[in-house]
Short mmCIF file of C-alpha atoms and ligand atoms in Angstrom, two decimals:
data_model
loop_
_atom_site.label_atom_id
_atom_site.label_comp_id
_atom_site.label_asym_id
_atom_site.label_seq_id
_atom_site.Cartn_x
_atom_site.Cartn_y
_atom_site.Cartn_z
CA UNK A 1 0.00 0.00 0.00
CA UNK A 2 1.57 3.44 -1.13
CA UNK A 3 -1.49 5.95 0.07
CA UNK A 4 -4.58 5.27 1.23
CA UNK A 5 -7.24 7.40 -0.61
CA UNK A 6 -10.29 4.88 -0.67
CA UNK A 7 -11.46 1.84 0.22
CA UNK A 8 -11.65 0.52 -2.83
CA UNK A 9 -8.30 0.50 -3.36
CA UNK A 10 -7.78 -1.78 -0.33
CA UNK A 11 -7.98 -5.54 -0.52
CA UNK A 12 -9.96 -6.87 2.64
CA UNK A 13 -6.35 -8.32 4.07
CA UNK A 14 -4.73 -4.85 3.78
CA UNK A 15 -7.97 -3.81 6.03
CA UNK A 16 -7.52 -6.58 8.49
CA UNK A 17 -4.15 -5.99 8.79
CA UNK A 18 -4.44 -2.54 9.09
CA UNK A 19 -7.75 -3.02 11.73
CA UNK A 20 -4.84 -5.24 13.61
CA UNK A 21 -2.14 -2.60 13.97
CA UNK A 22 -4.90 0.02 15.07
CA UNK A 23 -6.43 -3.16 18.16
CA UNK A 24 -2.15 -3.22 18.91
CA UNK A 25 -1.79 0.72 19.04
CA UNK A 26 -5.19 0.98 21.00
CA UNK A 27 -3.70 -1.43 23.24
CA UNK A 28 -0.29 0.56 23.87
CA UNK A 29 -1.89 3.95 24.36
CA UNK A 30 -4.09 2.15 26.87
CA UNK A 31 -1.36 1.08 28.78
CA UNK A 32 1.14 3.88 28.21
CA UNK A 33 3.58 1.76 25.96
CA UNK A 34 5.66 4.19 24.19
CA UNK A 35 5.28 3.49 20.31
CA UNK A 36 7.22 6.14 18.96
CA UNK A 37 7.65 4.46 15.32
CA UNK A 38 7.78 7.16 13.55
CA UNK A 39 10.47 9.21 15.11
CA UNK A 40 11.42 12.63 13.70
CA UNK A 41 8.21 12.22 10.48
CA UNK A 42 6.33 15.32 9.72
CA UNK A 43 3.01 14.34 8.32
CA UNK A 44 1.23 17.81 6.05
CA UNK A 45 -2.73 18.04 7.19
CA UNK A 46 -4.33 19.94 4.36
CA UNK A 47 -7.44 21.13 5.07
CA UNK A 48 -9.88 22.94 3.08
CA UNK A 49 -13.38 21.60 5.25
CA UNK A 50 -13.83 22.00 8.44
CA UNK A 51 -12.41 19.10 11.44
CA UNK A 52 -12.92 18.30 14.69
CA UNK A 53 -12.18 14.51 15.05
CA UNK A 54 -9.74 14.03 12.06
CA UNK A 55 -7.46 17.41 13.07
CA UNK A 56 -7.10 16.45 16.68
CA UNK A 57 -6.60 12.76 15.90
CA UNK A 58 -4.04 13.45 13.62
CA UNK A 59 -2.56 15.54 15.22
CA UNK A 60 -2.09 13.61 18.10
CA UNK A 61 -1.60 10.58 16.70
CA UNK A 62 1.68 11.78 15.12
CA UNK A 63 2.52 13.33 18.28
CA UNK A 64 2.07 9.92 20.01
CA UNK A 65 4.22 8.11 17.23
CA UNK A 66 7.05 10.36 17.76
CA UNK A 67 6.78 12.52 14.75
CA UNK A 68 4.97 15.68 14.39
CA UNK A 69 2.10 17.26 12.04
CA UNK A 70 1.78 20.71 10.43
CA UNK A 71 -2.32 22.02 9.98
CA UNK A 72 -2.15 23.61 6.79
CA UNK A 73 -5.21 25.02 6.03
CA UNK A 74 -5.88 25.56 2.11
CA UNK A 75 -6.78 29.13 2.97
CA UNK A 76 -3.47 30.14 4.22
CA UNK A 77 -1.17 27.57 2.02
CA UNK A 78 -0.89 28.92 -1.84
CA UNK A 79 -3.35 26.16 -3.02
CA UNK A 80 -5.99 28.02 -1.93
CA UNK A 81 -5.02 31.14 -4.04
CA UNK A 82 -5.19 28.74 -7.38
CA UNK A 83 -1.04 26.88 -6.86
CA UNK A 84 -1.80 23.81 -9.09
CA UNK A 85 -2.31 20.64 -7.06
CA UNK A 86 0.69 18.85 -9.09
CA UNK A 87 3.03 22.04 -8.00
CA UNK A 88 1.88 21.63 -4.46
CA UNK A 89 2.76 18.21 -4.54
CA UNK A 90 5.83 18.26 -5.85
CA UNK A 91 6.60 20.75 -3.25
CA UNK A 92 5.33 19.46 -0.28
CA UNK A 93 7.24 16.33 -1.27
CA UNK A 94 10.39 17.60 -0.53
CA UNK A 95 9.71 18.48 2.81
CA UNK A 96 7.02 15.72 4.86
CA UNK A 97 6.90 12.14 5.32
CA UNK A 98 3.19 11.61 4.40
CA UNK A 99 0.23 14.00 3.59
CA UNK A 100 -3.32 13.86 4.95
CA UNK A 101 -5.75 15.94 2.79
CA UNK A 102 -9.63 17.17 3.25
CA UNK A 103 -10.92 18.48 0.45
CA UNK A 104 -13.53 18.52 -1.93
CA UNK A 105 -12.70 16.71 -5.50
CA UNK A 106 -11.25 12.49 -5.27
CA UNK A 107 -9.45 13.63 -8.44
CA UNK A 108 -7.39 16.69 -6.24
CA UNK A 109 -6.58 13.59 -4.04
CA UNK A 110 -5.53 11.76 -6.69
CA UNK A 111 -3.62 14.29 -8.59
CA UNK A 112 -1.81 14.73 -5.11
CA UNK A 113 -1.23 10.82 -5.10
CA UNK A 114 -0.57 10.90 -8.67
CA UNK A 115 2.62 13.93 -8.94
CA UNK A 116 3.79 13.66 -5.59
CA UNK A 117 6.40 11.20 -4.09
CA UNK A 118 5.04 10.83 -0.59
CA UNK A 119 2.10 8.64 0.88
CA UNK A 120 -0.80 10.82 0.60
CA UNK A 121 -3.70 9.96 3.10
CA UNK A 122 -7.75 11.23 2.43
CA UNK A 123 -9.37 12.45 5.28
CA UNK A 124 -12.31 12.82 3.76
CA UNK A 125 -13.78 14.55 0.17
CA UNK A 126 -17.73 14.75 -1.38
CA UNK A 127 -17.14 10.99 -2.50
CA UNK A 128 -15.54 9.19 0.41
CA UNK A 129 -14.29 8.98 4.19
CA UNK A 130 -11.70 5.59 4.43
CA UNK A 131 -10.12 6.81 7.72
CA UNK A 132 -13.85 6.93 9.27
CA UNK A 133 -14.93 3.24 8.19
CA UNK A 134 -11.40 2.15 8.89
CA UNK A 135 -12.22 3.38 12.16
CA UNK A 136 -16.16 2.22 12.23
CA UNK A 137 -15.00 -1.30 11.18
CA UNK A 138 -12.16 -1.40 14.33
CA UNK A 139 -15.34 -0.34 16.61
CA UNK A 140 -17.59 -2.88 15.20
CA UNK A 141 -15.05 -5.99 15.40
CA UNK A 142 -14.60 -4.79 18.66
CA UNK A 143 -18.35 -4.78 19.98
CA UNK A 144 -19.77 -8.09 17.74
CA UNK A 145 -15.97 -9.58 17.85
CA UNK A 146 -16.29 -10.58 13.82
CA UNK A 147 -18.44 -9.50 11.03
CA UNK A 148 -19.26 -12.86 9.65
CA UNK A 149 -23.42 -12.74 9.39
CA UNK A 150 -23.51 -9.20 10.11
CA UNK A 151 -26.16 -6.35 8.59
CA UNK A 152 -25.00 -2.68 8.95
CA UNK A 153 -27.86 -0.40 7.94
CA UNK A 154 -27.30 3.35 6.56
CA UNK A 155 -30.16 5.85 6.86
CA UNK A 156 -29.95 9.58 5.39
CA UNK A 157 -27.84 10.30 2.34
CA UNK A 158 -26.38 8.82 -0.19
CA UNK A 159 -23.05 10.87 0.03
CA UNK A 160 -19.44 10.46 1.05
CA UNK A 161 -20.05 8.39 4.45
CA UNK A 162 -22.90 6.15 2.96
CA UNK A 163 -19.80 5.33 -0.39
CA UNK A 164 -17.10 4.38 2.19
CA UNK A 165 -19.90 2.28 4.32
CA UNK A 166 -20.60 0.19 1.21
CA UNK A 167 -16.59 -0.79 0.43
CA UNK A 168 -15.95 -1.03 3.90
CA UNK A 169 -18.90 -3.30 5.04
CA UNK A 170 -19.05 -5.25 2.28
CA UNK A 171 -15.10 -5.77 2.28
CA UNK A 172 -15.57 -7.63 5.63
CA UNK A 173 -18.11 -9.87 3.90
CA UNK A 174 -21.27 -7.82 5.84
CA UNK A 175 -24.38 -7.35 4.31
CA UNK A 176 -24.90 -3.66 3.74
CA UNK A 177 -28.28 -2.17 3.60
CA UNK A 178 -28.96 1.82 2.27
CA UNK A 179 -32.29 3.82 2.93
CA UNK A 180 -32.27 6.98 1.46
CA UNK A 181 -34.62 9.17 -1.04
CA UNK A 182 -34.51 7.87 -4.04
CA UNK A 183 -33.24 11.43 -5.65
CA UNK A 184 -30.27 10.99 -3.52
CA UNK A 185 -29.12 7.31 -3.77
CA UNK A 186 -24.92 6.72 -3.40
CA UNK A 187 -22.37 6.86 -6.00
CA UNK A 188 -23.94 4.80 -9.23
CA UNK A 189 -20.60 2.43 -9.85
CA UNK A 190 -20.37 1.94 -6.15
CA UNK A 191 -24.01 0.59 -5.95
CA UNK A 192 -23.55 -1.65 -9.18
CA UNK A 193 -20.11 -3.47 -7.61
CA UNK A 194 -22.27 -3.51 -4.16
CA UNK A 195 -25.59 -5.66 -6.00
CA UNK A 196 -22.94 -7.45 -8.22
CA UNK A 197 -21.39 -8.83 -4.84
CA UNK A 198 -25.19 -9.97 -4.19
CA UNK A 199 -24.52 -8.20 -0.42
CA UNK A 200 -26.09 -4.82 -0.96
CA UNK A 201 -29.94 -3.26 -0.89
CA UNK A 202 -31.29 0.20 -1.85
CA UNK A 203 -34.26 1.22 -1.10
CA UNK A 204 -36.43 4.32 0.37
CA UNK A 205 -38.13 2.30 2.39
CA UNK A 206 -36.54 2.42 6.40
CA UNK A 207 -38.10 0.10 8.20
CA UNK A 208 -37.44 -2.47 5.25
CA UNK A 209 -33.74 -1.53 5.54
CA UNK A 210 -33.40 -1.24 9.37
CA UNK A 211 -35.30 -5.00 9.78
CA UNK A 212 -32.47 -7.69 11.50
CA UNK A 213 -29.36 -4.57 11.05
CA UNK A 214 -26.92 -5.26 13.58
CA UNK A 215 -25.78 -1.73 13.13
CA UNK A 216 -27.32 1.31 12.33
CA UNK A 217 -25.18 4.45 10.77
CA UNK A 218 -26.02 7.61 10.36
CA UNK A 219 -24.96 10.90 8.91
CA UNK A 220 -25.91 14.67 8.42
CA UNK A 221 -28.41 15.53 6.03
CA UNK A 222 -26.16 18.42 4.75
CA UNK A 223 -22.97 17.45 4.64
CA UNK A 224 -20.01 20.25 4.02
CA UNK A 225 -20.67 22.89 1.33
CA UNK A 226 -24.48 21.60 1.14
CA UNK A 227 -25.04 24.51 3.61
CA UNK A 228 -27.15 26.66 1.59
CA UNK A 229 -29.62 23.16 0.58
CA UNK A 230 -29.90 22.94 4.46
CA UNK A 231 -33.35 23.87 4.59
CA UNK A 232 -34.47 22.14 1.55
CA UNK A 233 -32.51 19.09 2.44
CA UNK A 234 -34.74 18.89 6.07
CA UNK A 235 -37.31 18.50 3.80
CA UNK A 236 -36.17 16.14 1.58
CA UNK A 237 -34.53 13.81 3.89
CA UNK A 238 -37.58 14.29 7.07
CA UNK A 239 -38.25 11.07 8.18
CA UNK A 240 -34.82 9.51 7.19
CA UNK A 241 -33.92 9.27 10.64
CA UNK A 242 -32.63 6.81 13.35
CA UNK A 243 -35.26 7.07 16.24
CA UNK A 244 -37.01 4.40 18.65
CA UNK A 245 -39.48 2.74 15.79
CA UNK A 246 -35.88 2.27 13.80
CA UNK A 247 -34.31 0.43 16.78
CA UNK A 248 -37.42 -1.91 16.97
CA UNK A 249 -36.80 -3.23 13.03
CA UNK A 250 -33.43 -3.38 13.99
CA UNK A 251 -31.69 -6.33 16.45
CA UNK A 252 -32.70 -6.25 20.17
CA UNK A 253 -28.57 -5.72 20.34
CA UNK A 254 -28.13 -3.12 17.38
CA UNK A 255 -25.47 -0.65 17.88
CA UNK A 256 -25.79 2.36 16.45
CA UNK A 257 -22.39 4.30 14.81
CA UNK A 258 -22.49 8.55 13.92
CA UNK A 259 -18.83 9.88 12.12
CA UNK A 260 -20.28 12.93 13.60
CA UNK A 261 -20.80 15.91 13.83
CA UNK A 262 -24.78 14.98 14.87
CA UNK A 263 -27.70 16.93 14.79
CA UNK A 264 -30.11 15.85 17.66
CA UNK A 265 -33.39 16.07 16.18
CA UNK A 266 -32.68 15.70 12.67
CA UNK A 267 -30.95 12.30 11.34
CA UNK A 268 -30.54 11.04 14.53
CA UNK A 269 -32.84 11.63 18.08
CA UNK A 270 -31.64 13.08 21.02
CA UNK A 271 -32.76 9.54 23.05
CA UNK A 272 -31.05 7.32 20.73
CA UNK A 273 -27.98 8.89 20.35
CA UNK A 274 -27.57 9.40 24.24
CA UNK A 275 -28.22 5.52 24.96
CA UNK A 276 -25.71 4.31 22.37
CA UNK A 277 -23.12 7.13 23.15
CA UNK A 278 -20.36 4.26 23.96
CA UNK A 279 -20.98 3.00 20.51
CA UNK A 280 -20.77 6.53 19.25
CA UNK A 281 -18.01 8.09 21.53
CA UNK A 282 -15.51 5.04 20.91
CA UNK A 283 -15.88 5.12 17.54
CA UNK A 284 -14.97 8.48 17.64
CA UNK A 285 -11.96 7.58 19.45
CA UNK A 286 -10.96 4.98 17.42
CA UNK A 287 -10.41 7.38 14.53
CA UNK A 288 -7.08 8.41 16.92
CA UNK A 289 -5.83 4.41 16.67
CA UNK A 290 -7.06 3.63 12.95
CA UNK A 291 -5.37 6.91 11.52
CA UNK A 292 -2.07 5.77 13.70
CA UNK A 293 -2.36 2.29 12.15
CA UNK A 294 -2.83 4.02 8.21
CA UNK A 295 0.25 6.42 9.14
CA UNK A 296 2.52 3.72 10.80
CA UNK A 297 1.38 1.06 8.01
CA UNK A 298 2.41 3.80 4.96
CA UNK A 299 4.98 6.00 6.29
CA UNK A 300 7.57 3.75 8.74
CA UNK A 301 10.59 3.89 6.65
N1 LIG B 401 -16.19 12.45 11.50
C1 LIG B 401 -15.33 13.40 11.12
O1 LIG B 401 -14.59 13.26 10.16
O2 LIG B 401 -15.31 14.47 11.95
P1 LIG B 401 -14.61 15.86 11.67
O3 LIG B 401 -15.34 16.52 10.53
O4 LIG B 401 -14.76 16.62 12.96
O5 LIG B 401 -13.17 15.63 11.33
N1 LIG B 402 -21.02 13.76 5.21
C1 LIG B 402 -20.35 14.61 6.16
C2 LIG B 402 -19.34 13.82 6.96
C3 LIG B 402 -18.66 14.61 8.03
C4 LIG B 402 -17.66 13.81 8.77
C5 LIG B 402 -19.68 15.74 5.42
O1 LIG B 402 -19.08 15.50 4.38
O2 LIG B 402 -19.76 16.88 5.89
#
């Protein structure tokens, strides 16, 4: 593996293996076992979205492995002023071990993967989040112990998380089920390899998609730079929600998984989200240990 800029890219023993490193780095930071494997590396963090989880876990996560990160947000860095990705690349390349990019277009991802000579890392764009389903899938194995038999349900839209949840889920041999209006339905080649591996459903219909899920996932209704569709998107997407009639389709022992930001009220209720916060909140930790495991797995020399 040279970067790690989708899911698809990854063959389901590069995930295990990669899910293993992250169980052995949760393990050390639990018990204060230095793991400073990546001594004196400098990992770039371009960001031209907003972050909460995937900043701070960076950030600390290269801090932990013994290296350090730069934030380089797009507004301040020349890329932002129109600097051709390829330039930046070749630049940047020069300098850092490893880059970790949010942005908006795959292909700027790409290009970066493409021109540069470093591992390049996607923290998220409009068509997928790996490091957050790297992360969901370390949170499941941990709670269900395997994914053999399992149904992970995805209610809301058919954008970036709801791509990554297909690849990942299905990777691990799960059965992956999508609700979501049918005007906004996941990336078309994604859904056609998903039905051609006979282990994914589509439908509008929630109830139908929640029935037996072992885990239900959710996600904003307007993701970043959807802002101004906010209020049309309540009304589009009303009703795609995980609330107390979901978790009775779902298994008696369904845990339910948010990449969050939430919004209480919206694609997710207040009650629900509360009761499964140890689902929620360790997932969100586990982004820390699954990034460490991409950056350790790429970057050790
Ligand atoms: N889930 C996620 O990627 O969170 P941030 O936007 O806060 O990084
Ligand atoms: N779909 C959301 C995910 C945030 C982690 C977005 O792109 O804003």
């Amino acid at each position: 593996m040279n970067h790690f800029l989708t899911l698809m890219d990854c063959t389901p023993e590069e995930i295990v293996d990669l899910l293993d490193v992250a169980d052995q780095l949760k393990y050390e930071n639990h018990h204060n076992i230095p793991h400073k494997h990546l001594d004196g590396c400098t990992l770039g963090m371009i960001f031209a979205k907003s972050s909460t989880r995937t900043r701070v876990s960076f950030e600390v996560g290269m801090y932990q492995l013994g290296g350090q990160a730069l934030f380089l947000s797009s507004n301040d860095i020349q890329l932002g002023r129109g600097e051709p990705v390829r330039d930046t690349a070749r630049v940047l390349s020069r300098y850092l071990d490893g880059i970790m990019i949010r942005t908006f277009k795959q292909s700027d991802v790409e290009e970066l993967a493409s021109y540069g000579s470093i591992p390049i890392i996607n923290g998220l764009t409009d068509y997928c989040h790996p490091c957050q389903v790297l992360a969901d899938l370390q949170t499941i194995r941990e709670y269900k112990k395997s994914f053999k038999g399992l149904k992970l349900t995805f209610i809301g839209d058919g954008n970036n998380m709801a791509n990554s949840l297909i690849v990942g889920s299905i990777k691990m041999g799960m059965q992956c089920a999508i609700a979501c209006p049918k005007t906004h339905q996941p990336d078309e080649a994604l859904m056609k390899w998903g039905f051609d591996q006979g282990l994914l459903t589509v439908t509008d219909n929630i109830e139908e998609a929640a029935a037996g899920a072992d885990i239900l996932y959710t996600d904003v209704w307007a993701s970043m730079g959807q802002e101004a569709e906010a209020e049309r998107r309540k009304k589009i997407f009303a009703g795609f929600q995980i609330n107390s009639k979901v978790m009775e389709a779902a298994n008696p022992d369904a845990m339910v998984l948010h990449c969050l930001p939430a919004h209480r009220g919206e694609e997710i209720t207040d009650d629900v989200l509360e009761s499964h916060a140890d689902n929620i909140f360790d997932e969100a930790e586990n982004r820390l240990h699954a990034q460490k495991a991409v950056m350790l797995t790429l970057m050790r020399k």
